[in-house]
Tab-separated table of C-alpha atoms in Angstrom:
chain	number	residue	atom	x	y	z
A	24	UNK	CA	2.404	-48.115	-102.958
A	25	UNK	CA	2.312	-44.586	-103.625
A	26	UNK	CA	1.898	-42.252	-100.877
A	27	UNK	CA	-0.139	-39.096	-101.592
A	28	UNK	CA	-0.298	-35.863	-99.492
A	29	UNK	CA	-3.654	-34.064	-98.706
A	30	UNK	CA	-3.975	-32.083	-102.072
A	31	UNK	CA	-3.410	-35.511	-103.885
A	32	UNK	CA	0.075	-34.631	-105.195
A	33	UNK	CA	3.022	-37.089	-105.042
A	34	UNK	CA	5.414	-36.394	-102.379
A	35	UNK	CA	8.448	-35.129	-103.798
A	36	UNK	CA	11.347	-37.621	-103.092
A	37	UNK	CA	14.297	-35.173	-102.827
A	38	UNK	CA	15.080	-32.852	-99.730
A	39	UNK	CA	14.023	-29.218	-99.757
A	40	UNK	CA	16.521	-26.859	-101.037
A	41	UNK	CA	17.306	-23.537	-99.338
A	42	UNK	CA	16.721	-20.554	-101.639
A	43	UNK	CA	20.039	-19.611	-103.424
A	44	UNK	CA	21.367	-16.131	-102.654
A	45	UNK	CA	22.256	-13.939	-105.635
A	46	UNK	CA	26.059	-13.553	-106.059
A	47	UNK	CA	27.708	-10.713	-104.216
A	48	UNK	CA	29.275	-8.136	-106.198
A	49	UNK	CA	33.267	-8.393	-105.814
A	50	UNK	CA	34.648	-5.414	-103.835
A	51	UNK	CA	37.540	-3.470	-105.267
A	52	UNK	CA	40.460	-3.534	-103.238
A	53	UNK	CA	41.795	-0.490	-101.472
A	54	UNK	CA	44.766	1.156	-103.170
A	55	UNK	CA	47.974	0.933	-101.515
A	56	UNK	CA	50.038	3.895	-100.625
A	57	UNK	CA	52.923	2.445	-102.571
A	58	UNK	CA	51.031	2.461	-105.692
A	59	UNK	CA	51.401	5.384	-108.215
A	60	UNK	CA	48.835	7.906	-107.786
A	61	UNK	CA	47.178	6.008	-104.881
A	62	UNK	CA	48.702	8.130	-102.167
A	63	UNK	CA	47.074	11.400	-102.969
A	64	UNK	CA	43.811	9.428	-103.303
A	65	UNK	CA	44.174	8.006	-99.768
A	66	UNK	CA	44.845	11.565	-98.336
A	67	UNK	CA	41.626	12.863	-100.033
A	68	UNK	CA	39.622	10.297	-98.585
A	69	UNK	CA	40.943	10.531	-95.033
A	70	UNK	CA	40.536	14.302	-95.298
A	71	UNK	CA	36.803	14.048	-96.533
A	72	UNK	CA	35.978	11.852	-93.602
A	73	UNK	CA	37.875	13.876	-90.837
A	74	UNK	CA	37.313	17.063	-89.143
A	75	UNK	CA	40.010	19.773	-89.156
A	76	UNK	CA	40.555	23.574	-87.888
A	77	UNK	CA	41.823	24.862	-91.576
A	78	UNK	CA	42.999	28.308	-91.301
A	79	UNK	CA	44.443	28.527	-94.954
A	80	UNK	CA	44.509	25.943	-97.715
A	81	UNK	CA	46.619	26.282	-100.821
A	82	UNK	CA	45.058	25.598	-104.339
A	83	UNK	CA	46.308	22.980	-106.366
A	84	UNK	CA	48.669	24.803	-108.721
A	85	UNK	CA	49.421	21.782	-110.993
A	86	UNK	CA	46.453	22.346	-112.981
A	87	UNK	CA	45.855	25.383	-115.369
A	88	UNK	CA	44.306	28.417	-114.114
A	89	UNK	CA	41.133	27.969	-116.170
A	90	UNK	CA	40.248	24.366	-114.604
A	91	UNK	CA	41.035	25.497	-110.974
A	92	UNK	CA	37.953	27.331	-110.395
A	93	UNK	CA	35.455	24.509	-110.223
A	94	UNK	CA	37.755	21.884	-108.404
A	95	UNK	CA	38.969	24.506	-105.917
A	96	UNK	CA	35.352	25.547	-104.905
A	97	UNK	CA	34.384	21.979	-104.665
A	98	UNK	CA	37.338	21.306	-102.179
A	99	UNK	CA	36.532	24.260	-100.212
A	100	UNK	CA	32.886	23.324	-99.934
A	101	UNK	CA	33.988	20.005	-98.163
A	102	UNK	CA	35.975	21.653	-95.409
A	103	UNK	CA	34.554	21.077	-92.037
A	104	UNK	CA	35.627	22.970	-88.870
A	105	UNK	CA	36.544	21.360	-85.633
A	106	UNK	CA	34.673	22.947	-82.480
A	107	UNK	CA	37.158	24.483	-80.022
A	108	UNK	CA	34.583	24.420	-77.249
A	109	UNK	CA	35.620	28.082	-76.285
A	110	UNK	CA	33.072	29.656	-74.094
A	111	UNK	CA	35.032	33.054	-73.270
A	112	UNK	CA	37.138	35.281	-75.264
A	113	UNK	CA	40.859	35.409	-75.119
A	114	UNK	CA	40.685	38.851	-74.790
A	115	UNK	CA	37.461	40.822	-73.263
A	116	UNK	CA	36.094	43.679	-75.155
A	117	UNK	CA	37.413	46.918	-73.445
A	118	UNK	CA	35.046	49.673	-73.684
A	119	UNK	CA	36.943	52.459	-72.609
A	120	UNK	CA	39.739	52.169	-75.180
A	121	UNK	CA	37.302	51.611	-78.025
A	122	UNK	CA	35.327	54.490	-76.961
A	123	UNK	CA	38.385	56.957	-76.924
A	124	UNK	CA	39.285	55.673	-80.470
A	125	UNK	CA	35.830	56.120	-81.735
A	126	UNK	CA	35.778	59.714	-80.380
A	127	UNK	CA	38.825	60.568	-81.993
A	128	UNK	CA	37.750	59.344	-85.221
A	129	UNK	CA	34.382	61.438	-85.110
A	130	UNK	CA	36.310	64.648	-84.107
A	131	UNK	CA	39.012	64.163	-86.935
A	132	UNK	CA	36.478	63.281	-89.469
A	133	UNK	CA	33.550	65.821	-88.513
A	134	UNK	CA	35.746	68.979	-87.405
A	135	UNK	CA	34.766	71.307	-90.507
A	136	UNK	CA	31.545	69.680	-91.739
A	137	UNK	CA	28.422	71.421	-91.788
A	138	UNK	CA	24.890	69.624	-91.682
A	139	UNK	CA	23.908	68.625	-95.158
A	140	UNK	CA	21.365	65.440	-95.207
A	141	UNK	CA	22.707	64.547	-98.789
A	142	UNK	CA	26.255	64.463	-97.632
A	143	UNK	CA	25.635	62.761	-94.508
A	144	UNK	CA	23.796	59.701	-96.001
A	145	UNK	CA	27.304	58.621	-97.669
A	146	UNK	CA	29.407	60.114	-94.709
A	147	UNK	CA	27.641	57.971	-92.092
A	148	UNK	CA	28.566	54.824	-94.174
A	149	UNK	CA	32.221	55.762	-94.582
A	150	UNK	CA	32.411	56.550	-90.903
A	151	UNK	CA	31.026	53.265	-89.820
A	152	UNK	CA	33.680	51.710	-92.182
A	153	UNK	CA	36.360	53.504	-90.563
A	154	UNK	CA	35.325	52.821	-86.922
A	155	UNK	CA	34.702	49.053	-87.915
A	156	UNK	CA	38.347	48.697	-89.323
A	157	UNK	CA	39.448	50.712	-86.186
A	158	UNK	CA	38.087	48.444	-83.976
A	159	UNK	CA	38.999	45.349	-85.709
A	160	UNK	CA	42.733	46.549	-85.332
A	161	UNK	CA	42.195	46.142	-81.314
A	162	UNK	CA	42.354	42.069	-82.044
A	163	UNK	CA	39.132	40.976	-80.216
A	164	UNK	CA	39.032	37.506	-81.764
A	165	UNK	CA	35.372	35.837	-82.175
A	166	UNK	CA	33.652	39.216	-81.539
A	167	UNK	CA	31.336	40.445	-84.228
A	168	UNK	CA	30.713	44.224	-84.406
A	169	UNK	CA	27.617	46.096	-85.251
A	170	UNK	CA	28.125	49.886	-85.829
A	171	UNK	CA	25.401	52.631	-85.968
A	172	UNK	CA	26.198	56.173	-86.976
A	173	UNK	CA	23.474	58.623	-86.773
A	174	UNK	CA	23.395	62.152	-87.638
A	175	UNK	CA	20.805	64.361	-85.893
A	176	UNK	CA	20.002	67.973	-87.130
A	177	UNK	CA	19.752	70.438	-83.852
A	178	UNK	CA	15.926	72.119	-84.525
A	179	UNK	CA	15.091	72.310	-80.858
A	180	UNK	CA	13.349	68.779	-80.879
A	181	UNK	CA	13.961	65.773	-78.201
A	182	UNK	CA	14.898	62.426	-79.522
A	183	UNK	CA	15.191	58.871	-77.777
A	184	UNK	CA	17.415	56.148	-79.612
A	185	UNK	CA	16.949	52.254	-78.610
A	186	UNK	CA	18.357	49.030	-79.525
A	187	UNK	CA	17.588	45.761	-78.554
A	188	UNK	CA	19.737	42.777	-78.536
A	189	UNK	CA	20.037	39.197	-77.237
A	190	UNK	CA	22.615	39.908	-74.518
A	191	UNK	CA	25.298	37.919	-72.668
A	192	UNK	CA	26.055	40.297	-70.004
A	193	UNK	CA	29.432	38.517	-69.079
A	194	UNK	CA	30.779	39.246	-72.730
A	195	UNK	CA	28.700	41.533	-74.802
A	196	UNK	CA	29.239	45.158	-74.619
A	197	UNK	CA	28.618	48.259	-76.263
A	198	UNK	CA	30.389	51.853	-76.768
A	199	UNK	CA	28.558	55.076	-77.746
A	200	UNK	CA	30.526	58.291	-78.786
A	201	UNK	CA	29.144	61.440	-79.668
A	202	UNK	CA	30.322	64.642	-81.467
A	203	UNK	CA	28.225	67.806	-81.011
A	204	UNK	CA	28.086	71.214	-82.981
A	205	UNK	CA	25.764	74.030	-83.537
A	206	UNK	CA	23.722	72.382	-86.235
A	207	UNK	CA	23.912	68.533	-85.741
A	208	UNK	CA	24.942	65.608	-83.410
A	209	UNK	CA	26.877	62.746	-84.668
A	210	UNK	CA	26.109	59.700	-82.378
A	211	UNK	CA	28.441	56.452	-83.110
A	212	UNK	CA	27.234	53.281	-81.528
A	213	UNK	CA	29.455	50.171	-81.364
A	214	UNK	CA	28.124	46.826	-80.200
A	215	UNK	CA	30.560	43.791	-79.607
A	216	UNK	CA	28.832	40.549	-79.423
A	217	UNK	CA	30.976	37.525	-78.573
A	218	UNK	CA	30.201	34.470	-80.902
A	219	UNK	CA	30.871	31.107	-79.094
């Protein structure tokens, strides 16, 4: 006798089969460090996945100079720097020594200069560059410096100068130096901001 299910179809005689999974693609094996050219590839892969505090990296010199640009820029783009977790500077900014140096630069640069607004527009940039390079020679690591040089003509007026910063009282500082003649006042402001 033939048994039928609810729908009137004959019951299947074989047991239900689980669905078949598609075959997994075969993984390529990792290269051994003893194989030719594989050691360099292993090092490249390890460096790509790790963090390093890199101060200087030499470009690969085994290729021609023309091909060097693209590959070398891509290598540098992948560099990541480790966090040092340093919350305070190795050497704190010392305002007095910087102030005397800035005062000396102003005195040497402006001793025989008369007021001329066209000359001072270029001279202020040159003085800011000189002051910045002199301040960097002190070796304050992880400080960013903002330098303002202002020339004010003396015509009997009063002037107020204000600057606003997000300030860390413990490590950030500023210095002001002034050089005055009969016709103008030169004011140089140096802001030292510690970068954690």
